Each structure stands twice: as C-alpha cells, then as structure tokens.
PDB file of N, CA and C in Angstrom:
ATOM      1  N   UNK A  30      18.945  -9.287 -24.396  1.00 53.00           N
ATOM      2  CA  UNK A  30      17.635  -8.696 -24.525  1.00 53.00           C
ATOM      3  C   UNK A  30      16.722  -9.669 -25.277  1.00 53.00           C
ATOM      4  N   UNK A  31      15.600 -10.074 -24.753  1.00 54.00           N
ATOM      5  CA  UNK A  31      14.817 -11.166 -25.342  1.00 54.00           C
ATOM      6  C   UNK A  31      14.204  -9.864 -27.130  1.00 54.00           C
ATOM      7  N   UNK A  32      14.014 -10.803 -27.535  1.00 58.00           N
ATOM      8  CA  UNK A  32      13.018 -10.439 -28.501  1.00 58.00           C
ATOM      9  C   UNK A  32      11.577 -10.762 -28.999  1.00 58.00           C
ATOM     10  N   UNK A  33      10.691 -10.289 -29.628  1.00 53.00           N
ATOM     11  CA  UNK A  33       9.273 -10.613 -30.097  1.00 53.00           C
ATOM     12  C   UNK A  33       8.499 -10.415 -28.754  1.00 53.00           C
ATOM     13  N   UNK A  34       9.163 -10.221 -27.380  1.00 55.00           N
ATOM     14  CA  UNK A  34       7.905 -10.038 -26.283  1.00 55.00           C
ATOM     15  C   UNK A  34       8.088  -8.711 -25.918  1.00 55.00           C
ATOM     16  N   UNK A  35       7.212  -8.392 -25.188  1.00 51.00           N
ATOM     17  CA  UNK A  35       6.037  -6.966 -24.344  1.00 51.00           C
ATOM     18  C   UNK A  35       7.174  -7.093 -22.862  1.00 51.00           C
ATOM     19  N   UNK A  36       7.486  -8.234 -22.575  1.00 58.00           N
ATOM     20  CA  UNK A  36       8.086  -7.987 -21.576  1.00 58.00           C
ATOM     21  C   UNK A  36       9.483  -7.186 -20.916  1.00 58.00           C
ATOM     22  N   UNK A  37       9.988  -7.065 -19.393  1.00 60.00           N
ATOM     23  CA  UNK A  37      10.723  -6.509 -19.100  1.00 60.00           C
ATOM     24  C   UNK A  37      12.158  -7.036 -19.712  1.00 60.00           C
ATOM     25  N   UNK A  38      12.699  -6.377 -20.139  1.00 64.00           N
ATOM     26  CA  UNK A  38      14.254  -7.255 -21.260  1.00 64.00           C
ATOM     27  C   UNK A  38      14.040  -7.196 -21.723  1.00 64.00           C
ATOM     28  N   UNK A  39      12.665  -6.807 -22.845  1.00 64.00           N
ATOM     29  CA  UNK A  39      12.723  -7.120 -24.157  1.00 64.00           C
ATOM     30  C   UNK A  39      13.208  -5.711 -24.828  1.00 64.00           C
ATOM     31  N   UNK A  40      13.290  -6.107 -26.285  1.00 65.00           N
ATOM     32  CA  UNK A  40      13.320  -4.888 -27.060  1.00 65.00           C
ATOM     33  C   UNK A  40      12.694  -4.291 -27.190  1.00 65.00           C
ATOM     34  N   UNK A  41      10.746  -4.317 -27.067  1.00 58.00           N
ATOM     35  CA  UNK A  41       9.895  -3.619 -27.324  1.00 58.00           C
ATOM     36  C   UNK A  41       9.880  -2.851 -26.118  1.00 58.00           C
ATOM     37  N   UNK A  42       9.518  -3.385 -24.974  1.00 59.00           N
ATOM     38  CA  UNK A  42       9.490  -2.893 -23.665  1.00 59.00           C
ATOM     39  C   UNK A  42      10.225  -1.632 -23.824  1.00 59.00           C
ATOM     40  N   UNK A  43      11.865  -1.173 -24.499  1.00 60.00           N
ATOM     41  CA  UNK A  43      12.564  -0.456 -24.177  1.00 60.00           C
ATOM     42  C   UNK A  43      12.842   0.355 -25.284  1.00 60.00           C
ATOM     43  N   UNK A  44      12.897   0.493 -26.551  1.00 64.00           N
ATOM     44  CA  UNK A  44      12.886   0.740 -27.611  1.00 64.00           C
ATOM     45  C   UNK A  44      11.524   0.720 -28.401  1.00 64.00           C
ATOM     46  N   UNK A  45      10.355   0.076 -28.015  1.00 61.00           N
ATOM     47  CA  UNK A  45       9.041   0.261 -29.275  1.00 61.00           C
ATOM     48  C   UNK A  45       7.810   0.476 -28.174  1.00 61.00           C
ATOM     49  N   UNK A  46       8.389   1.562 -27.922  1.00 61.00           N
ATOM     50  CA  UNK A  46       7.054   1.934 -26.447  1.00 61.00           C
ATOM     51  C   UNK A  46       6.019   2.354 -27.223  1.00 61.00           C
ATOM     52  N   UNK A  47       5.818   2.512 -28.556  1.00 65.00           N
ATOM     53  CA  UNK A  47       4.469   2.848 -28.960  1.00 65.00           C
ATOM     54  C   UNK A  47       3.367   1.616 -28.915  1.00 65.00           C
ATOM     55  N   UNK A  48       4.134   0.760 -29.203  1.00 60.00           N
ATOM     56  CA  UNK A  48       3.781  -0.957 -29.160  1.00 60.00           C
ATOM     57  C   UNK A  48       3.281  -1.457 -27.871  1.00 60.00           C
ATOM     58  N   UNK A  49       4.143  -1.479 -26.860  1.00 60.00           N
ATOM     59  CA  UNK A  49       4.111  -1.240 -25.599  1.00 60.00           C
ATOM     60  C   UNK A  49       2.701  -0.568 -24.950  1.00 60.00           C
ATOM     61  N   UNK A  50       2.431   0.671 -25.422  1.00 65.00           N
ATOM     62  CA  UNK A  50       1.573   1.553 -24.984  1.00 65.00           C
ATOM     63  C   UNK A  50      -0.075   0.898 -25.608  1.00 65.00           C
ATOM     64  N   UNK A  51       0.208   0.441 -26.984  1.00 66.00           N
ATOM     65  CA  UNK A  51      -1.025  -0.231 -27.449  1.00 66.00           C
ATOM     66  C   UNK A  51      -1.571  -1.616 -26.350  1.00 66.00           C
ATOM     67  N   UNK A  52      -0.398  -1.801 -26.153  1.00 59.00           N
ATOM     68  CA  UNK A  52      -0.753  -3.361 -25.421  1.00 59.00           C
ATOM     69  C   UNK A  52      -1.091  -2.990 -23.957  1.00 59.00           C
ATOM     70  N   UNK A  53      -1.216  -1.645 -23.254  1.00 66.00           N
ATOM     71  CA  UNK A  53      -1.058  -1.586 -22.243  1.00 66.00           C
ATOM     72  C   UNK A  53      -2.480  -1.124 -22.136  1.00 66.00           C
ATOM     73  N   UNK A  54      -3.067  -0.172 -23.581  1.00 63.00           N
ATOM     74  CA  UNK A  54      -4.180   0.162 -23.043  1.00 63.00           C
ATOM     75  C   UNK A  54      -5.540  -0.946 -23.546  1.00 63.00           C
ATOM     76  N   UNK A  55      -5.046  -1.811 -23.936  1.00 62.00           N
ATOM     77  CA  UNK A  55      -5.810  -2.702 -25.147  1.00 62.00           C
ATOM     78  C   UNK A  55      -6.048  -3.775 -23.483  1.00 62.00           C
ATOM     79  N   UNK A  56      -4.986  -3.752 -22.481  1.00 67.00           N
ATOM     80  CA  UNK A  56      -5.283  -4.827 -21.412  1.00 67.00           C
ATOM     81  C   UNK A  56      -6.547  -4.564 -20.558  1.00 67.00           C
ATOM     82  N   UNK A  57      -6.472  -3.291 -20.140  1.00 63.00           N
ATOM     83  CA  UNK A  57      -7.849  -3.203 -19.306  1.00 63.00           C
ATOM     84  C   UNK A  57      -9.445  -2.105 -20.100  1.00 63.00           C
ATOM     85  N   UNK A  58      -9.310  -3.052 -21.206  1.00 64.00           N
ATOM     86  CA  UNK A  58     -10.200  -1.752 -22.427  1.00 64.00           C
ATOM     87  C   UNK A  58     -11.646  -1.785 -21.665  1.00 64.00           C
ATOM     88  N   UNK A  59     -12.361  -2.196 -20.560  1.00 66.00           N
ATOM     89  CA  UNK A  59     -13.641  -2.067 -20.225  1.00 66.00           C
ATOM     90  C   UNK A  59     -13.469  -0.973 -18.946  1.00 66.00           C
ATOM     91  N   UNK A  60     -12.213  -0.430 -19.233  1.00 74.00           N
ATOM     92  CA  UNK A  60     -11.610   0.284 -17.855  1.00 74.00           C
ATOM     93  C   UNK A  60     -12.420  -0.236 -16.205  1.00 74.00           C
ATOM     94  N   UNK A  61     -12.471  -1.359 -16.216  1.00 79.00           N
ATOM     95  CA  UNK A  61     -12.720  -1.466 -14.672  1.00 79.00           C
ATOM     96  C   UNK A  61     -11.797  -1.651 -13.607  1.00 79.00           C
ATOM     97  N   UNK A  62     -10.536  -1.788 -14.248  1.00 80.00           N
ATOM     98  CA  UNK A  62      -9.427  -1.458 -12.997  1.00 80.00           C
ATOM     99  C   UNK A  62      -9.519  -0.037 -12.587  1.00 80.00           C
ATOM    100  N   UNK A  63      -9.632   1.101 -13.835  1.00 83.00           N
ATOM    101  CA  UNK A  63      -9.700   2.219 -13.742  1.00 83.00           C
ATOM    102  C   UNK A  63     -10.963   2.559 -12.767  1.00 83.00           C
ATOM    103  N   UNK A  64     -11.931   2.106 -12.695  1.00 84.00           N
ATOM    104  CA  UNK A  64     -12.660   2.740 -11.878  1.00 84.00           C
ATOM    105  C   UNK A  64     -12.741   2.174 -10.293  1.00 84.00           C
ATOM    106  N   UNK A  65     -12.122   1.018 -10.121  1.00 85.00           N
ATOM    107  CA  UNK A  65     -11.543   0.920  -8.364  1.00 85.00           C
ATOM    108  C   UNK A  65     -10.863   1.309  -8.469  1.00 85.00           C
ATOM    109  N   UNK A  66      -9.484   1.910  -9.169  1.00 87.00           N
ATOM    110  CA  UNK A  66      -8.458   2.414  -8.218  1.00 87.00           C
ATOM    111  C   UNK A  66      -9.232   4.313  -8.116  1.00 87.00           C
ATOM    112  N   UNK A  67      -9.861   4.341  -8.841  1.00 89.00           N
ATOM    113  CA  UNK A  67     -10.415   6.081  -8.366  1.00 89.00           C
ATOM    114  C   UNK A  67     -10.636   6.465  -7.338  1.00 89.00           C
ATOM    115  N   UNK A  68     -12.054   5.245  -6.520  1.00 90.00           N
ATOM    116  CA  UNK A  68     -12.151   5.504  -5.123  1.00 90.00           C
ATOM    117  C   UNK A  68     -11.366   5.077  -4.405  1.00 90.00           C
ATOM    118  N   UNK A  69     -10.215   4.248  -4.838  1.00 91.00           N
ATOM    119  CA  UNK A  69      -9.094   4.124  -3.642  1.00 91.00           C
ATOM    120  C   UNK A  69      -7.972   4.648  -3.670  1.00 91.00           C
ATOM    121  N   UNK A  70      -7.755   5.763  -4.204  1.00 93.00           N
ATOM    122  CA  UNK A  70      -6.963   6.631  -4.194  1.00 93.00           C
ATOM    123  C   UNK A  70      -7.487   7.886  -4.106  1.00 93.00           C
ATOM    124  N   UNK A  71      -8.562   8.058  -3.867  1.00 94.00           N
ATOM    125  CA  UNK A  71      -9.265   9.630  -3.673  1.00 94.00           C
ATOM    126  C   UNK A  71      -8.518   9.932  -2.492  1.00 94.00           C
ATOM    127  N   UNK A  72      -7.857  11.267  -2.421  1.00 96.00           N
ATOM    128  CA  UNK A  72      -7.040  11.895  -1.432  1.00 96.00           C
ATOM    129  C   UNK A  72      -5.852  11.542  -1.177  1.00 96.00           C
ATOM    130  N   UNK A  73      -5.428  10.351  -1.738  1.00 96.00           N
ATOM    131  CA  UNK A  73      -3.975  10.004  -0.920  1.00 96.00           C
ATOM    132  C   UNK A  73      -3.640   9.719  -2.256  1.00 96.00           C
ATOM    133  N   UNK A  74      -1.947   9.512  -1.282  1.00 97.00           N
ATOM    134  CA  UNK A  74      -0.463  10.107  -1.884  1.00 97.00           C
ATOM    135  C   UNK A  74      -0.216   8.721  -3.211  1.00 97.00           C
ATOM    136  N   UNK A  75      -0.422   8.462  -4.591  1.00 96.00           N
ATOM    137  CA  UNK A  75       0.099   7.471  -4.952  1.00 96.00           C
ATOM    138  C   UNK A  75       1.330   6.773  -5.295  1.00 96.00           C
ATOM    139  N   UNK A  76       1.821   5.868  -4.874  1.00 96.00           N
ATOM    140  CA  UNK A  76       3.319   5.345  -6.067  1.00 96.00           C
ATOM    141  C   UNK A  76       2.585   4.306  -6.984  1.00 96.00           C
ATOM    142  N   UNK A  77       3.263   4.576  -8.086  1.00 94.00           N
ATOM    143  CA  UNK A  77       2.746   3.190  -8.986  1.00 94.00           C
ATOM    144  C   UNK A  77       4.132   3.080  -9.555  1.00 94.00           C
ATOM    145  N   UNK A  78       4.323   1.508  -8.847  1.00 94.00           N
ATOM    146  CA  UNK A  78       5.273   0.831  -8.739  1.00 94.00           C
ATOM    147  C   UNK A  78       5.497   0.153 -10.489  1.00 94.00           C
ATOM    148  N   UNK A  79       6.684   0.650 -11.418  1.00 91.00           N
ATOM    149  CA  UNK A  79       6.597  -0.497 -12.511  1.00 91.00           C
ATOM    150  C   UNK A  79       5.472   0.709 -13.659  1.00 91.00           C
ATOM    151  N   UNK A  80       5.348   1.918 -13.102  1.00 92.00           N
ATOM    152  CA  UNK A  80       4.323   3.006 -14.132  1.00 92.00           C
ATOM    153  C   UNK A  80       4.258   2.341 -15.738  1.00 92.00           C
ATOM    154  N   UNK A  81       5.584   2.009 -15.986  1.00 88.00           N
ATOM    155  CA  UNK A  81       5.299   2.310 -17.604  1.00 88.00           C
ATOM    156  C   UNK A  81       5.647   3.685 -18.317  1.00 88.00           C
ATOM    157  N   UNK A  82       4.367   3.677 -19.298  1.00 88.00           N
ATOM    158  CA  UNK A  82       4.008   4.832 -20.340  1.00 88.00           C
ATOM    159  C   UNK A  82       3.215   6.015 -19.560  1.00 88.00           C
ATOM    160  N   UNK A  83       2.859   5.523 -18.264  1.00 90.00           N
ATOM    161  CA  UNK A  83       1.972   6.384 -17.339  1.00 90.00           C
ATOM    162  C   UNK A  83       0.267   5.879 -17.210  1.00 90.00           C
ATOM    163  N   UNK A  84       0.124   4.835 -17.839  1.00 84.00           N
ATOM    164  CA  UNK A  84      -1.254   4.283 -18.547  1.00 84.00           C
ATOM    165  C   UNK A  84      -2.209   4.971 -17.301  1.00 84.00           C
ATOM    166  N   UNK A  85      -2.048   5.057 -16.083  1.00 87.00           N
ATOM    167  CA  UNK A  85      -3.184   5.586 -15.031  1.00 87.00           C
ATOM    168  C   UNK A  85      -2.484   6.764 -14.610  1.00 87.00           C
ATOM    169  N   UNK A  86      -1.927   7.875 -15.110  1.00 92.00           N
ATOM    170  CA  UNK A  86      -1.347   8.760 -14.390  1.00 92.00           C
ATOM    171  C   UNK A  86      -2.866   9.934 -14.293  1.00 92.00           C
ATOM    172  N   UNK A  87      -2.696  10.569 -15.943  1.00 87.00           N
ATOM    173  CA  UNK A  87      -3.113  11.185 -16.046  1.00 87.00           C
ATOM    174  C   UNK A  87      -4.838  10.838 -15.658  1.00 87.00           C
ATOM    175  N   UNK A  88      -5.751   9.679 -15.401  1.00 87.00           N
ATOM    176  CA  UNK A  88      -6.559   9.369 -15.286  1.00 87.00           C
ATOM    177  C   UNK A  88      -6.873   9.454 -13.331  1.00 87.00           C
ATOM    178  N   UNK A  89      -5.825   9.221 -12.635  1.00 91.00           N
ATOM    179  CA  UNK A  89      -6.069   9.009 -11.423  1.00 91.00           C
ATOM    180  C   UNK A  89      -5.476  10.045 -10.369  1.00 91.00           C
ATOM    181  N   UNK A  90      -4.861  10.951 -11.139  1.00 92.00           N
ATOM    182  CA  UNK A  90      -4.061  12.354 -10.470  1.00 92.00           C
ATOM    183  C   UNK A  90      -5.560  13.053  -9.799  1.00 92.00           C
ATOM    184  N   UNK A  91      -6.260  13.082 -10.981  1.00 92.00           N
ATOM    185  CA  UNK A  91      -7.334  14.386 -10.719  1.00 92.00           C
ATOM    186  C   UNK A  91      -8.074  13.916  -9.377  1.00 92.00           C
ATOM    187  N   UNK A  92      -7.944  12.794  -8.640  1.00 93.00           N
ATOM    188  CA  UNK A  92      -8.339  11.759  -7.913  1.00 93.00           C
ATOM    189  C   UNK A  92      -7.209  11.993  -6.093  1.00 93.00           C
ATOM    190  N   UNK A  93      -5.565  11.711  -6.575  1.00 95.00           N
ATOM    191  CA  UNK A  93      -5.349  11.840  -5.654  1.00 95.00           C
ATOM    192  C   UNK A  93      -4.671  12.903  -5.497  1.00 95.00           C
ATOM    193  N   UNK A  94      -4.111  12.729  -3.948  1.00 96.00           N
ATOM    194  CA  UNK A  94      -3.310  14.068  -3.763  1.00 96.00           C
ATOM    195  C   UNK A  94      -1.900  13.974  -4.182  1.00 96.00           C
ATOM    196  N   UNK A  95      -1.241  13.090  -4.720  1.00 96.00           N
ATOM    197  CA  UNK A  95      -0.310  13.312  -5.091  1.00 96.00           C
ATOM    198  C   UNK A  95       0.016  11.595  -6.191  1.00 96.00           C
ATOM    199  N   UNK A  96       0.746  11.712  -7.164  1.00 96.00           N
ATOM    200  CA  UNK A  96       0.532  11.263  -8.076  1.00 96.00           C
ATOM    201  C   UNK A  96       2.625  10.422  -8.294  1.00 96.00           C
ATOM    202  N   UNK A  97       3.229   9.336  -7.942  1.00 97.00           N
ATOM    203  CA  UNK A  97       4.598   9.876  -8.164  1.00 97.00           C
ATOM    204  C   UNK A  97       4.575   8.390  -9.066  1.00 97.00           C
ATOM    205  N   UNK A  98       5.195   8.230 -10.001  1.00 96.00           N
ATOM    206  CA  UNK A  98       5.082   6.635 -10.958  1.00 96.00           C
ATOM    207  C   UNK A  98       6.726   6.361 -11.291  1.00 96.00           C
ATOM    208  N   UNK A  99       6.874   5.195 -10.198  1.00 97.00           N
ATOM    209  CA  UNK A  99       8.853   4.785 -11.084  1.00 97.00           C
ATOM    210  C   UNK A  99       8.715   3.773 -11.879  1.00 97.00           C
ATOM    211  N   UNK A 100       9.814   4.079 -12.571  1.00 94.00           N
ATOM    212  CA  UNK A 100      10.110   2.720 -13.691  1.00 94.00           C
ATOM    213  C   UNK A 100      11.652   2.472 -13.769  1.00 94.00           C
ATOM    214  N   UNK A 101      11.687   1.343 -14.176  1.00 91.00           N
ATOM    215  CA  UNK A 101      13.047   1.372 -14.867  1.00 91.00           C
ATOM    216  C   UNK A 101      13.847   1.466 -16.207  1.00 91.00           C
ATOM    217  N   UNK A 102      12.430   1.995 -16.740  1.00 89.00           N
ATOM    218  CA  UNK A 102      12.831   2.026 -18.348  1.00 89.00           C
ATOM    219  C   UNK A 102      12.830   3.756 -18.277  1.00 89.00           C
ATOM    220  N   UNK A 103      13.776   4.681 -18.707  1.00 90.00           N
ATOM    221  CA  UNK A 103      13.980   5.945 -19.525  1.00 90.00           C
ATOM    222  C   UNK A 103      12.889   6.374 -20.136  1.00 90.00           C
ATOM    223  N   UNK A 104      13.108   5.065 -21.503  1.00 89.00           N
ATOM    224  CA  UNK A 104      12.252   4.935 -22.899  1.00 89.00           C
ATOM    225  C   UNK A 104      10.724   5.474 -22.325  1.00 89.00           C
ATOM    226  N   UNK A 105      10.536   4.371 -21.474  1.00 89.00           N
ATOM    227  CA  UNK A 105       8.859   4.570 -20.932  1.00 89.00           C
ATOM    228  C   UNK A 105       8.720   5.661 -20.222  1.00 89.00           C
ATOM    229  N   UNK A 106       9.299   5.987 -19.289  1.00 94.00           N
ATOM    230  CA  UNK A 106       9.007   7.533 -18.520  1.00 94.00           C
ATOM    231  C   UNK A 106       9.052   8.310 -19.683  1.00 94.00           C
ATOM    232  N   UNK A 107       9.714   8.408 -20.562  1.00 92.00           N
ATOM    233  CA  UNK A 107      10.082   9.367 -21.321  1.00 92.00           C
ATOM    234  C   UNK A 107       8.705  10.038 -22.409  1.00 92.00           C
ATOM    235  N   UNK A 108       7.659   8.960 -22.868  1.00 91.00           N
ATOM    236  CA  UNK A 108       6.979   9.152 -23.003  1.00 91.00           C
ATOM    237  C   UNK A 108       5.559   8.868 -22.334  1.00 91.00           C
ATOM    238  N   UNK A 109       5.612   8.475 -20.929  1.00 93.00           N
ATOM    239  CA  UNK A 109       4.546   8.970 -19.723  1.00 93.00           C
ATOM    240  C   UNK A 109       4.256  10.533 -19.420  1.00 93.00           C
ATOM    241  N   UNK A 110       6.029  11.099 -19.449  1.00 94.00           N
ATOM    242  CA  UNK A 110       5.852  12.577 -18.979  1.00 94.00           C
ATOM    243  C   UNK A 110       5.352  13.537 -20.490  1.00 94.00           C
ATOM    244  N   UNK A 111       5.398  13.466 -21.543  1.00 92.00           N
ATOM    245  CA  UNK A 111       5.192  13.879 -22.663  1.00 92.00           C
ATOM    246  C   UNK A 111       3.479  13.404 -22.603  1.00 92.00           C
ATOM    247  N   UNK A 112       2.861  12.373 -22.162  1.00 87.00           N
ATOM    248  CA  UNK A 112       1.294  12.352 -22.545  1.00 87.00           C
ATOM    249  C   UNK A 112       0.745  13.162 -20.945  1.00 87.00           C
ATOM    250  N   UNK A 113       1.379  13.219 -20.117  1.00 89.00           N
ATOM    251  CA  UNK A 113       0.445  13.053 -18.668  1.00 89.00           C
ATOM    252  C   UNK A 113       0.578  15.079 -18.523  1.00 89.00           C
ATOM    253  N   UNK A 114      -0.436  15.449 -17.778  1.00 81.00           N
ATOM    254  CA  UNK A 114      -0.235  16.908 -17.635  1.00 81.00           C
ATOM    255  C   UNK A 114      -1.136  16.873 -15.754  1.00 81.00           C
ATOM    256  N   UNK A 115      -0.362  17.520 -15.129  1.00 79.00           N
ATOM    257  CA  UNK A 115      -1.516  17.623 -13.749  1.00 79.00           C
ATOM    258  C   UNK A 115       0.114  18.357 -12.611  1.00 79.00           C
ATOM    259  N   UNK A 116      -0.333  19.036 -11.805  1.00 87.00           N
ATOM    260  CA  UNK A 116       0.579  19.834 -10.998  1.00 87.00           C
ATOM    261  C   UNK A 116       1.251  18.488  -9.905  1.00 87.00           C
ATOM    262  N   UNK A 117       0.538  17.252  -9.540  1.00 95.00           N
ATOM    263  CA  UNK A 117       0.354  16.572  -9.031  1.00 95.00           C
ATOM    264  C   UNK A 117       1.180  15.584  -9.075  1.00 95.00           C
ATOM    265  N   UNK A 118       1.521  15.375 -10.436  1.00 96.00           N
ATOM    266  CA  UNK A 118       2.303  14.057 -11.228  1.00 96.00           C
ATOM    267  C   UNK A 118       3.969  14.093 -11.452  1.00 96.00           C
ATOM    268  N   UNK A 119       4.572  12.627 -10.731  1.00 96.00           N
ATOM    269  CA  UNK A 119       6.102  13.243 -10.862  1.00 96.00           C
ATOM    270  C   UNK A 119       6.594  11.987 -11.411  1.00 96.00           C
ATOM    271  N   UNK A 120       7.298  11.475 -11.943  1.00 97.00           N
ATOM    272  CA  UNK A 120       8.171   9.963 -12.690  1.00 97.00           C
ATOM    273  C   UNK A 120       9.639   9.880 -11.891  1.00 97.00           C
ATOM    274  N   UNK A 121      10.177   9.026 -11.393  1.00 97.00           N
ATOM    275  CA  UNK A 121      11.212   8.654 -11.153  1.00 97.00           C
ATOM    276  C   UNK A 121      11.703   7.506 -11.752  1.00 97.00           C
ATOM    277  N   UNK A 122      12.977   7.687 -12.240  1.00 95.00           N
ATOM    278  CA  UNK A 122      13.694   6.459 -12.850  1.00 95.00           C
ATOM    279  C   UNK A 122      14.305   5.441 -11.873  1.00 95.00           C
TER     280      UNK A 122
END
C-alpha cells in the first residue's frame, strides 16, 4: 500500500476517506464539471465508473433517471451511501 498519496493503493484512498473527500471536492471548486454533466445526464440512466465518496451523486440524481456509482473501495462507498439521499441512487462494490 503506497503511502502519503490520494491515490488508488494508497492508505488514504482506503482508510482516510475524510481526506480523500476534501481533495475530491477542493478539485472541481468552480463546479463547472458539475454543471455539464447536468445537461448530459438529464433523463438517462447513469454509471459513474471509479464513484468514490459519491462527490456527484447526490448533485446529479435529481437530473437523471437513474443514478448507479461502483467503486472498489468499501471505505468509499461506505461513506457515499451515508452522505447521498434520492430513490434513484444505488453503489456497487
């Protein structure tokens, strides 16, 4: 397991998802990714490949018709499904 990085293997990645979660929302802080993927997901089905903490779940559900985010981290789903709320939204490991 690498140490001191954000990345996949590391310790933070999998164990310091609060850390993780800072760095995730600190990347697109003028939200303009957030506002193309709105109109391109209005109505349709999403996967977001690699989700994370959920950083666009709860932001882009209300948007499409269906919402599904995998990861391979536990750690991170674990607290995606604890922030995200919508009938829409599902996590797979």
């Amino acid at each position: 397991m690498k140490k001191g990085t954000l990345s996949e293997g590391s310790e933070s990645y999998y164990t310091k998802n609060k850390i993780y979660e800072k760095f995730c929302n600190a990347e697109d802080k003028p939200a303009k990714i957030l506002k193309i993927l709105k109109e391109i997901v209005k109505n349709k089905i999403v996967l977001d490949v690699g989700c994370g903490t959920g950083k666009y779940a709860t932001s882009l559900s209300p948007f499409a018709k269906e919402y599904t985010g995998i990861d391979i981290s536990q750690e991170q789903l674990k607290l995606a499904k604890k922030k995200t709320k919508g009938k829409n939204i599902k996590f797979i490991c």
